[in-house]
């Protein structure tokens, strides 16, 4: 049977409630609303931020069972909770939004409407979707800030949490939904009722609702009506449409005393979607206006000495392997098959030189498992974990694994920041932009070897986990984030024509960014090799980083 695991701090059976974090309270609220069973995991290793913000949740109307953290099965135990684990025992989905999405898909079909158009609500991860990041991270952080406030004087002025101001602004913007023009033509008017991200309630509304309920209870209706009138209207509409108010009462929290005088912080006038045209600022695209050669010369003056080495490749006899192990068994189009095979041979060869018996090897951003499945088949006495945030790609990986009947492989459907397993080797073939750096950082934290081929350098962006440049060498030299973005953008201007000036410049920028990544690892005690895939024509993004902890 599939199971949703949720962490709690403690259980108070006498009073019929659990002590937990805000995030857990929201997950339990959803479970209670959709009448889904849940497994409560008593965890003593709650982060300090959760200890400071203890909520209680009434479990009188909740279908639950209880286990200790040490009794969590794998691969759920390899992830931060909440985790939804499928009944086959080797596949799980981790993360706040993702695990709840999988829960909804697993229960009665009459709840599938919560996932919205094409079941796509909150399907993108927080690293790439500003909307998911808002629902999963930012809004909950703002809600927790209520409980960190200490009033010294009743005449103080209280600044309403900024994420509430952003949601108010979001609700003032036109809906951005599929076929909006067709709907306007059919109705001859804009939808008069709007919810968080569609003209009908979705999972987004359900996840946002507890946060607004807490704000409503603490600020009061008058303050909400004065400063957050659209949010108040939305709040009452959701309560009425979903008949959900009784479930909110299960969330128990301290009534923090706030000053009567409030202000609403100013926020940019646009929606919370990254695709909102109002967010586009052409002047911010500084990398198209910079003198790239000047930035490259500045980089070259910094003491980062690393030369590209060759990769002595031993081809694999694919005909001796089962069809499902081969790249052709992973539904790769014929026009990409030869180049993909060459890419895989490079990483497989390098991995086999690194891996040892009994190792746990993680294939990050694994897609359909092209790399990890081969490694698991060739080295049966290791454990391979495939991790990706794309559900459809992992579905194909599951099909291949089941046909091969591999017993030394597990799948984690998750963002990288929810993955916490111990491992000895990390792999990544063409992790896009920030993903490459998240993988490298995971490996450094675990003191694990890595074999990584970066991709989509222009996708590097500021985020809530990493800081750029990556190495202390570049930071101490005051190499700016803006100049770093220029290098990343130009690194994507590589083509198959080696004589093209843009291509030559692109490869120079690629090498600069990857030298920074390699230096970050060297600074914490790694031996790192930066090499080219063989043949280099197998992909324009043909750098490979191999790191071995000293």
Short mmCIF file of C-alpha atoms in Angstrom, two decimals:
data_model
loop_
_atom_site.label_atom_id
_atom_site.label_comp_id
_atom_site.label_asym_id
_atom_site.label_seq_id
_atom_site.Cartn_x
_atom_site.Cartn_y
_atom_site.Cartn_z
CA UNK A 1 0.00 0.00 0.00
CA UNK A 2 1.25 3.53 -0.83
CA UNK A 3 1.96 5.71 2.20
CA UNK A 4 2.45 9.37 3.04
CA UNK A 5 5.03 9.91 5.79
CA UNK A 6 4.93 13.17 7.75
CA UNK A 7 7.27 14.20 10.56
CA UNK A 8 5.97 15.40 13.93
CA UNK A 9 7.80 16.57 17.04
CA UNK A 10 5.62 14.82 19.59
CA UNK A 11 2.23 13.20 20.18
CA UNK A 12 -0.19 14.23 22.93
CA UNK A 13 -2.79 11.45 22.97
CA UNK A 14 -4.46 12.84 26.09
CA UNK A 15 -5.43 16.08 24.37
CA UNK A 16 -5.74 14.51 20.92
CA UNK A 17 -3.15 16.53 19.03
CA UNK A 18 0.38 16.39 17.65
CA UNK A 19 3.10 19.00 18.06
CA UNK A 20 4.59 19.86 14.70
CA UNK A 21 5.84 22.54 12.32
CA UNK A 22 3.67 24.81 10.19
CA UNK A 23 4.50 22.75 7.10
CA UNK A 24 3.38 19.52 8.78
CA UNK A 25 0.19 21.24 9.95
CA UNK A 26 -0.62 22.15 6.35
CA UNK A 27 0.06 18.60 5.12
CA UNK A 28 -2.19 17.13 7.83
CA UNK A 29 -4.84 19.72 6.99
CA UNK A 30 -4.84 18.51 3.38
CA UNK A 31 -4.98 14.85 4.47
CA UNK A 32 -7.93 15.56 6.72
CA UNK A 33 -9.73 17.48 3.97
CA UNK A 34 -9.31 14.77 1.31
CA UNK A 35 -9.84 12.00 3.91
CA UNK A 36 -6.49 10.33 3.21
CA UNK A 37 -4.55 8.20 5.73
CA UNK A 38 -1.15 9.38 6.87
CA UNK A 39 1.79 7.89 8.79
CA UNK A 40 3.11 10.18 11.53
CA UNK A 41 6.86 9.87 12.05
CA UNK A 42 8.07 10.97 15.47
CA UNK A 43 11.30 12.80 14.76
CA UNK A 44 13.60 14.25 17.41
CA UNK A 45 15.93 15.91 14.91
CA UNK A 46 13.70 18.83 14.05
CA UNK A 47 15.57 21.87 12.78
CA UNK A 48 15.88 24.85 15.10
CA UNK A 49 13.47 26.90 13.01
CA UNK A 50 10.77 24.27 13.60
CA UNK A 51 11.49 24.13 17.32
CA UNK A 52 10.89 27.88 17.56
CA UNK A 53 7.55 27.66 15.79
CA UNK A 54 5.65 24.75 17.27
CA UNK A 55 2.12 24.27 16.06
CA UNK A 56 -0.44 21.77 17.23
CA UNK A 57 -2.82 19.82 15.04
CA UNK A 58 -5.93 18.05 16.26
CA UNK A 59 -5.89 14.41 15.13
CA UNK A 60 -9.38 13.46 16.34
CA UNK A 61 -10.72 13.34 12.78
CA UNK A 62 -7.51 12.18 11.14
CA UNK A 63 -6.85 8.64 9.89
CA UNK A 64 -3.28 7.98 11.02
CA UNK A 65 -0.70 5.51 12.29
CA UNK A 66 2.57 6.23 14.11
CA UNK A 67 6.16 5.05 13.65
CA UNK A 68 9.56 6.17 14.91
CA UNK A 69 12.02 7.84 12.58
CA UNK A 70 14.35 4.82 12.72
CA UNK A 71 11.56 2.64 11.32
CA UNK A 72 11.19 4.60 8.07
CA UNK A 73 11.66 2.33 5.03
CA UNK A 74 14.00 3.19 2.18
CA UNK A 75 13.99 5.18 0.02
CA UNK A 76 11.68 7.37 2.17
CA UNK A 77 14.36 7.45 4.88
CA UNK A 78 16.77 8.98 2.33
CA UNK A 79 14.64 12.13 2.09
CA UNK A 80 13.35 14.98 4.18
CA UNK A 81 9.69 14.50 5.04
CA UNK A 82 6.96 14.70 3.87
CA UNK A 83 7.47 11.72 1.57
CA UNK A 84 4.98 9.68 -0.45
CA UNK A 85 6.23 6.12 -1.03
CA UNK A 86 4.61 3.86 -3.60
CA UNK A 87 3.60 0.30 -2.82
CA UNK A 88 6.42 -1.26 -4.89
CA UNK A 89 8.89 -0.29 -2.17
CA UNK A 90 11.64 1.27 -4.31
CA UNK A 91 9.99 4.51 -5.51
CA UNK A 92 9.15 7.59 -3.46
CA UNK A 93 8.22 11.23 -3.97
CA UNK A 94 9.68 13.78 -1.54
CA UNK A 95 8.89 17.43 -0.96
CA UNK A 96 5.99 19.50 0.26
CA UNK A 97 4.13 20.14 -3.01
CA UNK A 98 5.27 17.00 -4.85
CA UNK A 99 4.31 14.52 -2.12
CA UNK A 100 0.85 16.07 -1.75
CA UNK A 101 0.36 15.96 -5.53
CA UNK A 102 1.17 12.24 -5.52
CA UNK A 103 -1.16 11.66 -2.57
CA UNK A 104 -4.02 13.28 -4.48
CA UNK A 105 -3.28 11.17 -7.55
CA UNK A 106 -3.37 8.00 -5.44
CA UNK A 107 -6.74 8.51 -3.77
CA UNK A 108 -10.25 8.61 -5.17
CA UNK A 109 -10.51 10.24 -8.60
CA UNK A 110 -13.05 12.77 -7.34
CA UNK A 111 -10.16 14.80 -5.87
CA UNK A 112 -8.12 15.04 -9.07
CA UNK A 113 -9.69 18.43 -9.85
CA UNK A 114 -7.36 19.89 -7.23
CA UNK A 115 -4.47 19.47 -9.67
CA UNK A 116 -6.09 21.85 -12.15
CA UNK A 117 -5.67 22.00 -15.91
CA UNK A 118 -3.82 18.92 -17.23
CA UNK A 119 -3.00 18.05 -13.60
CA UNK A 120 -0.17 20.59 -13.78
CA UNK A 121 -0.80 22.58 -10.60
CA UNK A 122 2.51 23.01 -8.70
CA UNK A 123 4.21 20.39 -10.87
CA UNK A 124 7.38 22.47 -11.37
CA UNK A 125 10.02 22.50 -8.64
CA UNK A 126 10.74 25.52 -6.43
CA UNK A 127 14.18 26.05 -8.02
CA UNK A 128 12.62 26.93 -11.38
CA UNK A 129 9.05 28.00 -10.57
CA UNK A 130 8.52 31.23 -8.63
CA UNK A 131 4.92 30.13 -7.95
CA UNK A 132 5.93 26.79 -6.39
CA UNK A 133 8.67 28.55 -4.43
CA UNK A 134 6.06 30.98 -3.10
CA UNK A 135 3.65 28.23 -2.00
CA UNK A 136 6.35 25.91 -0.66
CA UNK A 137 8.91 28.24 0.91
CA UNK A 138 8.25 31.98 0.95
CA UNK A 139 4.68 32.17 2.24
CA UNK A 140 5.33 29.73 5.08
CA UNK A 141 8.44 31.69 6.08
CA UNK A 142 6.31 34.85 6.27
CA UNK A 143 3.64 33.08 8.31
CA UNK A 144 6.25 31.83 10.78
CA UNK A 145 7.53 35.40 11.16
CA UNK A 146 4.30 36.31 13.00
CA UNK A 147 5.43 34.14 15.90
CA UNK A 148 8.91 35.64 16.05
CA UNK A 149 7.54 39.13 16.69
CA UNK A 150 7.89 40.55 20.18
CA UNK A 151 5.93 43.73 20.86
CA UNK A 152 7.68 46.27 23.08
CA UNK A 153 5.07 49.04 22.84
CA UNK A 154 1.41 49.02 21.78
CA UNK A 155 2.11 52.18 19.77
CA UNK A 156 4.67 50.38 17.62
CA UNK A 157 3.96 50.06 13.92
CA UNK A 158 3.78 46.49 12.65
CA UNK A 159 4.87 45.74 9.09
CA UNK A 160 2.60 43.07 7.64
CA UNK A 161 4.73 40.16 6.27
CA UNK A 162 5.85 40.99 2.77
CA UNK A 163 4.63 37.73 1.21
CA UNK A 164 1.06 38.67 2.16
CA UNK A 165 1.56 41.96 0.32
CA UNK A 166 2.83 40.04 -2.71
CA UNK A 167 -0.21 37.76 -2.68
CA UNK A 168 -2.51 40.79 -2.49
CA UNK A 169 -0.77 42.25 -5.53
CA UNK A 170 -0.94 38.87 -7.28
CA UNK A 171 -4.73 38.76 -6.84
CA UNK A 172 -5.03 42.19 -8.45
CA UNK A 173 -3.47 40.94 -11.70
CA UNK A 174 -5.38 39.37 -14.62
CA UNK A 175 -5.59 35.59 -14.61
CA UNK A 176 -2.92 33.84 -16.65
CA UNK A 177 -4.58 30.58 -17.57
CA UNK A 178 -4.67 28.27 -20.56
CA UNK A 179 -6.93 29.41 -23.42
CA UNK A 180 -7.83 32.66 -21.64
CA UNK A 181 -8.63 34.38 -24.94
CA UNK A 182 -10.96 31.55 -25.94
CA UNK A 183 -12.71 31.78 -22.59
CA UNK A 184 -13.06 35.54 -22.96
CA UNK A 185 -14.64 35.10 -26.40
CA UNK A 186 -17.05 32.52 -25.06
CA UNK A 187 -18.03 34.55 -21.99
CA UNK A 188 -17.49 38.01 -23.54
CA UNK A 189 -15.92 39.11 -20.25
CA UNK A 190 -13.03 38.39 -17.95
CA UNK A 191 -13.74 35.82 -15.22
CA UNK A 192 -15.25 37.81 -12.35
CA UNK A 193 -14.17 35.27 -9.73
CA UNK A 194 -10.52 34.41 -9.44
CA UNK A 195 -8.63 32.06 -7.20
CA UNK A 196 -4.89 31.73 -6.64
CA UNK A 197 -3.89 30.48 -10.10
CA UNK A 198 -7.09 29.58 -11.98
CA UNK A 199 -10.72 30.62 -12.18
CA UNK A 200 -11.58 27.60 -10.02
CA UNK A 201 -9.93 26.45 -6.77
CA UNK A 202 -6.88 24.20 -7.05
CA UNK A 203 -4.31 22.65 -4.76
CA UNK A 204 -2.55 26.04 -4.66
CA UNK A 205 -5.56 27.56 -2.91
CA UNK A 206 -5.71 24.70 -0.41
CA UNK A 207 -2.01 25.04 0.48
CA UNK A 208 -2.15 28.84 0.76
CA UNK A 209 -5.36 28.81 2.81
CA UNK A 210 -3.91 27.83 6.24
CA UNK A 211 -1.38 30.66 5.98
CA UNK A 212 -4.11 33.21 5.28
CA UNK A 213 -6.27 31.70 8.03
CA UNK A 214 -3.47 32.31 10.53
CA UNK A 215 -2.99 35.87 9.22
CA UNK A 216 -6.75 36.48 9.46
CA UNK A 217 -6.88 35.24 13.05
CA UNK A 218 -3.87 37.32 14.12
CA UNK A 219 -4.50 40.54 12.20
CA UNK A 220 -8.28 40.58 12.47
CA UNK A 221 -10.90 41.25 9.79
CA UNK A 222 -10.68 45.04 10.02
CA UNK A 223 -6.94 45.07 9.35
CA UNK A 224 -7.34 42.53 6.55
CA UNK A 225 -10.09 44.61 4.97
CA UNK A 226 -7.97 47.77 5.19
CA UNK A 227 -4.68 46.43 3.87
CA UNK A 228 -5.47 43.09 2.20
CA UNK A 229 -9.02 43.43 0.80
CA UNK A 230 -8.49 41.13 -2.19
CA UNK A 231 -6.90 38.50 0.03
CA UNK A 232 -9.86 38.72 2.40
CA UNK A 233 -12.28 38.33 -0.50
CA UNK A 234 -10.29 35.34 -1.80
CA UNK A 235 -10.22 33.81 1.70
CA UNK A 236 -13.98 33.98 2.11
CA UNK A 237 -14.53 32.66 -1.43
CA UNK A 238 -12.34 29.60 -0.81
CA UNK A 239 -14.09 28.86 2.49
CA UNK A 240 -17.47 29.05 0.81
CA UNK A 241 -16.60 27.16 -2.38
CA UNK A 242 -14.71 24.29 -0.69
CA UNK A 243 -16.72 24.12 2.56
CA UNK A 244 -13.39 23.78 4.33
CA UNK A 245 -13.53 26.07 7.36
CA UNK A 246 -14.10 23.26 9.91
CA UNK A 247 -10.80 21.62 8.87
CA UNK A 248 -8.86 24.83 9.54
CA UNK A 249 -9.91 24.65 13.18
CA UNK A 250 -7.65 21.61 13.59
CA UNK A 251 -4.62 23.92 13.24
CA UNK A 252 -3.82 25.17 16.75
CA UNK A 253 -1.39 28.03 17.39
CA UNK A 254 -0.61 30.73 19.95
CA UNK A 255 -2.43 34.04 19.50
CA UNK A 256 0.45 36.49 19.20
CA UNK A 257 -0.35 40.04 20.26
CA UNK A 258 0.38 42.55 17.48
CA UNK A 259 0.30 46.37 17.49
CA UNK A 260 -2.88 48.03 16.24
CA UNK A 261 -0.92 50.25 13.86
CA UNK A 262 0.04 48.35 10.72
CA UNK A 263 1.65 49.18 7.40
CA UNK A 264 1.75 47.18 4.18
CA UNK A 265 5.21 46.99 2.58
CA UNK A 266 5.51 48.10 -1.02
CA UNK A 267 6.06 45.32 -3.55
CA UNK A 268 6.55 45.25 -7.34
CA UNK A 269 3.30 45.49 -9.27
CA UNK A 270 3.20 42.09 -10.92
CA UNK A 271 1.91 38.58 -10.31
CA UNK A 272 3.84 35.78 -8.61
CA UNK A 273 4.42 33.98 -11.92
CA UNK A 274 7.87 34.09 -13.45
CA UNK A 275 6.27 34.39 -16.91
CA UNK A 276 4.49 37.66 -16.03
CA UNK A 277 5.58 40.21 -18.67
CA UNK A 278 5.64 42.91 -15.99
CA UNK A 279 8.62 41.13 -14.42
CA UNK A 280 10.67 41.51 -17.60
CA UNK A 281 13.27 44.26 -17.41
CA UNK A 282 15.41 44.46 -20.54
CA UNK A 283 17.93 46.67 -18.74
CA UNK A 284 18.53 43.79 -16.34
CA UNK A 285 19.86 41.68 -19.25
CA UNK A 286 23.29 43.19 -18.77
CA UNK A 287 25.15 40.26 -20.30
CA UNK A 288 24.10 41.18 -23.86
CA UNK A 289 25.70 44.62 -23.48
CA UNK A 290 28.99 43.76 -21.85
CA UNK A 291 32.44 43.54 -23.38
CA UNK A 292 32.89 39.82 -22.87
CA UNK A 293 36.61 39.88 -23.67
CA UNK A 294 37.25 42.34 -20.86
CA UNK A 295 35.50 40.03 -18.39
CA UNK A 296 37.45 37.02 -19.68
CA UNK A 297 40.72 38.95 -19.24
CA UNK A 298 39.68 39.86 -15.68
CA UNK A 299 39.00 36.17 -14.99
CA UNK A 300 42.39 35.18 -16.40
CA UNK A 301 44.18 37.51 -13.96
CA UNK A 302 42.76 35.52 -11.03
CA UNK A 303 44.95 32.69 -9.77
CA UNK A 304 42.94 29.70 -11.03
CA UNK A 305 45.27 27.28 -12.77
CA UNK A 306 43.59 24.28 -14.33
CA UNK A 307 44.08 22.82 -17.77
CA UNK A 308 41.64 20.71 -19.76
CA UNK A 309 42.81 17.10 -19.94
CA UNK A 310 41.87 14.33 -22.38
CA UNK A 311 39.48 11.52 -21.48
CA UNK A 312 40.88 8.13 -22.52
CA UNK A 313 37.68 6.38 -23.49
CA UNK A 314 37.04 2.63 -23.73
CA UNK A 315 33.93 1.99 -25.89
CA UNK A 316 31.20 -0.26 -24.50
CA UNK A 317 29.97 -3.30 -26.41
CA UNK A 318 26.26 -2.45 -26.17
CA UNK A 319 25.21 -5.53 -28.14
CA UNK A 320 26.13 -7.70 -25.15
CA UNK A 321 23.73 -5.80 -22.87
CA UNK A 322 19.94 -6.29 -22.63
CA UNK A 323 17.85 -3.94 -24.74
CA UNK A 324 16.43 -2.10 -21.70
CA UNK A 325 19.97 -1.27 -20.53
CA UNK A 326 20.98 0.27 -23.84
CA UNK A 327 20.28 3.93 -24.70
CA UNK A 328 17.93 2.72 -27.43
CA UNK A 329 15.84 1.07 -24.70
CA UNK A 330 15.16 4.50 -23.16
CA UNK A 331 13.09 5.92 -26.03
CA UNK A 332 15.86 8.19 -27.33
CA UNK A 333 15.06 9.48 -30.85
CA UNK A 334 17.24 8.00 -33.60
CA UNK A 335 18.74 11.37 -34.53
CA UNK A 336 20.09 11.75 -30.96
CA UNK A 337 20.96 8.12 -30.29
CA UNK A 338 24.60 8.07 -31.45
CA UNK A 339 25.54 11.27 -29.64
CA UNK A 340 23.70 10.23 -26.47
CA UNK A 341 25.48 6.89 -26.52
CA UNK A 342 28.85 8.63 -26.81
CA UNK A 343 28.01 10.92 -23.89
CA UNK A 344 26.99 7.95 -21.73
CA UNK A 345 30.14 5.99 -22.57
CA UNK A 346 32.27 8.85 -21.24
CA UNK A 347 30.47 9.03 -17.91
CA UNK A 348 30.15 5.24 -17.53
CA UNK A 349 33.87 4.78 -18.13
CA UNK A 350 34.75 7.49 -15.59
CA UNK A 351 32.28 6.14 -13.03
CA UNK A 352 33.60 2.59 -13.25
CA UNK A 353 37.06 3.96 -12.45
CA UNK A 354 35.72 5.62 -9.30
CA UNK A 355 33.09 3.29 -7.86
CA UNK A 356 33.89 0.56 -5.31
CA UNK A 357 32.01 -2.50 -4.05
CA UNK A 358 29.25 -1.59 -1.62
CA UNK A 359 29.09 2.06 -2.70
CA UNK A 360 25.84 4.00 -2.93
CA UNK A 361 25.85 5.81 -6.28
CA UNK A 362 23.37 8.61 -6.95
CA UNK A 363 22.41 9.53 -10.52
CA UNK A 364 21.17 13.11 -10.10
CA UNK A 365 18.85 14.67 -12.71
CA UNK A 366 18.64 11.14 -14.08
CA UNK A 367 15.79 11.61 -16.57
CA UNK A 368 14.78 8.17 -17.79
CA UNK A 369 17.74 6.53 -16.03
CA UNK A 370 20.03 6.19 -19.05
CA UNK A 371 23.18 6.44 -16.93
CA UNK A 372 22.15 4.96 -13.58
CA UNK A 373 20.49 1.87 -15.02
CA UNK A 374 23.66 0.91 -16.92
CA UNK A 375 25.81 1.39 -13.80
CA UNK A 376 23.38 -0.68 -11.69
CA UNK A 377 23.42 -3.48 -14.26
CA UNK A 378 27.20 -3.51 -14.75
CA UNK A 379 28.02 -3.34 -11.01
CA UNK A 380 25.39 -5.43 -9.18
CA UNK A 381 27.08 -5.18 -5.76
CA UNK A 382 26.44 -1.44 -5.43
CA UNK A 383 23.20 0.47 -4.80
CA UNK A 384 22.09 3.06 -7.34
CA UNK A 385 19.59 5.80 -6.53
CA UNK A 386 17.96 7.66 -9.42
CA UNK A 387 16.73 11.16 -8.56
CA UNK A 388 14.80 13.59 -10.74
CA UNK A 389 11.88 16.00 -10.35
CA UNK A 390 10.15 15.02 -13.61
CA UNK A 391 7.47 12.43 -12.99
CA UNK A 392 7.07 11.36 -16.61
CA UNK A 393 10.79 10.67 -17.09
CA UNK A 394 10.85 8.56 -13.93
CA UNK A 395 7.82 6.61 -15.14
CA UNK A 396 9.88 5.42 -18.12
CA UNK A 397 12.79 4.59 -15.80
CA UNK A 398 10.44 2.47 -13.65
CA UNK A 399 9.29 0.52 -16.71
CA UNK A 400 12.89 -0.28 -17.69
CA UNK A 401 13.86 -1.32 -14.15
CA UNK A 402 10.85 -3.62 -13.80
CA UNK A 403 11.58 -5.32 -17.13
CA UNK A 404 15.19 -5.87 -16.08
CA UNK A 405 14.13 -6.94 -12.57
CA UNK A 406 17.00 -4.93 -11.06
CA UNK A 407 17.14 -5.24 -7.27
CA UNK A 408 19.97 -2.80 -6.57
CA UNK A 409 18.25 0.39 -7.70
CA UNK A 410 15.81 2.86 -6.13
CA UNK A 411 14.02 5.96 -7.43
CA UNK A 412 13.48 9.28 -5.67
CA UNK A 413 11.10 11.76 -7.29
CA UNK A 414 12.25 14.96 -5.63
CA UNK A 415 14.00 18.30 -5.73
CA UNK A 416 17.63 18.01 -4.70
CA UNK A 417 17.18 19.95 -1.46
CA UNK A 418 14.82 17.26 -0.08
CA UNK A 419 17.35 14.47 -0.67
CA UNK A 420 19.52 13.65 2.39
CA UNK A 421 20.93 10.14 1.85
CA UNK A 422 24.53 9.22 2.54
CA UNK A 423 26.32 8.23 -0.67
CA UNK A 424 29.84 7.72 -2.00
CA UNK A 425 29.56 8.72 -5.68
CA UNK A 426 27.40 11.38 -7.34
CA UNK A 427 26.74 11.42 -11.09
CA UNK A 428 25.07 14.00 -13.28
CA UNK A 429 24.84 14.16 -17.07
CA UNK A 430 23.70 17.57 -18.29
CA UNK A 431 22.10 18.96 -15.17
CA UNK A 432 20.65 22.28 -16.31
CA UNK A 433 22.13 25.48 -14.91
CA UNK A 434 21.76 25.64 -11.14
CA UNK A 435 21.15 21.87 -10.96
CA UNK A 436 24.82 21.13 -11.70
CA UNK A 437 25.93 23.30 -8.78
CA UNK A 438 23.31 21.81 -6.45
CA UNK A 439 24.64 18.33 -7.31
CA UNK A 440 28.24 19.36 -6.76
CA UNK A 441 27.34 20.91 -3.41
CA UNK A 442 25.52 17.72 -2.34
CA UNK A 443 28.64 15.71 -3.18
CA UNK A 444 30.92 18.08 -1.26
CA UNK A 445 28.64 17.90 1.79
CA UNK A 446 28.84 14.10 1.70
CA UNK A 447 32.57 14.01 0.89
CA UNK A 448 31.53 11.92 -2.11
CA UNK A 449 33.30 11.50 -5.43
CA UNK A 450 31.59 13.11 -8.43
CA UNK A 451 31.43 12.68 -12.19
CA UNK A 452 29.52 15.63 -13.66
CA UNK A 453 28.91 16.98 -17.15
CA UNK A 454 27.35 20.49 -16.87
CA UNK A 455 24.77 22.00 -19.21
CA UNK A 456 22.69 25.16 -19.78
CA UNK A 457 25.22 27.53 -18.25
CA UNK A 458 22.92 30.46 -19.00
CA UNK A 459 20.38 28.92 -16.61
CA UNK A 460 22.56 29.81 -13.62
CA UNK A 461 20.66 32.24 -11.40
CA UNK A 462 20.63 33.56 -7.87
CA UNK A 463 18.66 31.26 -5.57
CA UNK A 464 17.90 30.55 -1.91
CA UNK A 465 20.51 27.77 -1.62
CA UNK A 466 23.68 28.75 -3.53
CA UNK A 467 25.89 31.81 -3.93
CA UNK A 468 27.84 32.76 -7.07
CA UNK A 469 30.70 32.74 -7.92
CA UNK A 470 31.15 29.33 -6.30
CA UNK A 471 34.83 29.55 -5.36
CA UNK A 472 36.43 31.65 -2.64
CA UNK A 473 39.17 32.52 -5.12
CA UNK A 474 36.75 34.47 -7.34
CA UNK A 475 34.90 36.02 -4.41
CA UNK A 476 38.10 37.25 -2.77
CA UNK A 477 39.11 38.75 -6.12
CA UNK A 478 35.75 40.62 -6.10
CA UNK A 479 34.64 38.98 -9.34
CA UNK A 480 31.06 40.23 -9.48
CA UNK A 481 27.89 38.17 -9.81
CA UNK A 482 26.93 40.28 -12.84
CA UNK A 483 30.20 39.47 -14.64
CA UNK A 484 29.73 35.81 -13.70
CA UNK A 485 26.32 35.82 -15.40
CA UNK A 486 27.99 37.23 -18.53
CA UNK A 487 30.35 34.25 -18.59
CA UNK A 488 27.44 31.83 -18.06
CA UNK A 489 25.36 33.39 -20.80
CA UNK A 490 28.22 33.38 -23.30
CA UNK A 491 29.09 29.78 -22.37
CA UNK A 492 25.79 28.77 -23.99
CA UNK A 493 26.84 30.34 -27.29
CA UNK A 494 28.62 27.21 -28.46
CA UNK A 495 28.00 25.57 -31.83
CA UNK A 496 29.40 22.64 -33.74
CA UNK A 497 31.50 24.94 -35.97
CA UNK A 498 34.86 25.13 -34.14
CA UNK A 499 36.00 28.02 -36.37
CA UNK A 500 33.13 30.27 -35.34
CA UNK A 501 34.31 33.17 -33.18
CA UNK A 502 31.25 32.88 -30.93
CA UNK A 503 31.95 29.18 -30.45
CA UNK A 504 35.56 29.79 -29.44
CA UNK A 505 34.45 32.50 -27.02
CA UNK A 506 31.71 30.18 -25.70
CA UNK A 507 34.17 27.39 -24.94
CA UNK A 508 36.46 29.86 -23.17
CA UNK A 509 33.54 30.96 -20.98
CA UNK A 510 32.51 27.33 -20.38
CA UNK A 511 36.01 26.56 -19.17
CA UNK A 512 35.98 29.63 -16.90
CA UNK A 513 32.70 28.66 -15.20
CA UNK A 514 33.80 25.04 -14.76
CA UNK A 515 37.20 26.11 -13.41
CA UNK A 516 35.30 28.09 -10.78
CA UNK A 517 33.27 24.96 -9.94
CA UNK A 518 36.40 22.82 -9.81
CA UNK A 519 38.18 25.36 -7.61
CA UNK A 520 35.27 25.30 -5.16
CA UNK A 521 35.86 21.53 -4.74
CA UNK A 522 39.65 21.87 -4.57
CA UNK A 523 39.29 24.44 -1.78
CA UNK A 524 37.57 21.84 0.41
CA UNK A 525 40.14 19.10 -0.24
CA UNK A 526 39.24 17.42 -3.55
CA UNK A 527 41.44 16.33 -6.43
CA UNK A 528 39.60 17.51 -9.54
CA UNK A 529 40.08 16.81 -13.23
CA UNK A 530 38.42 18.93 -15.93
CA UNK A 531 38.29 17.06 -19.24
CA UNK A 532 36.49 16.95 -22.57
CA UNK A 533 34.06 14.23 -23.62
CA UNK A 534 35.25 12.05 -26.51
CA UNK A 535 34.51 12.80 -29.25
CA UNK A 536 33.90 16.52 -28.43
CA UNK A 537 31.26 16.62 -31.17
CA UNK A 538 28.92 14.39 -29.13
CA UNK A 539 27.55 17.57 -27.51
CA UNK A 540 28.39 21.30 -27.47
CA UNK A 541 28.35 21.04 -23.64
CA UNK A 542 31.28 18.62 -23.52
CA UNK A 543 33.16 19.49 -20.30
CA UNK A 544 33.35 16.82 -17.61
CA UNK A 545 34.34 17.36 -13.97
CA UNK A 546 35.70 14.38 -12.00
CA UNK A 547 36.35 14.94 -8.31
CA UNK A 548 37.87 12.57 -5.76
CA UNK A 549 37.97 13.53 -2.07
CA UNK A 550 41.50 13.51 -0.67
#
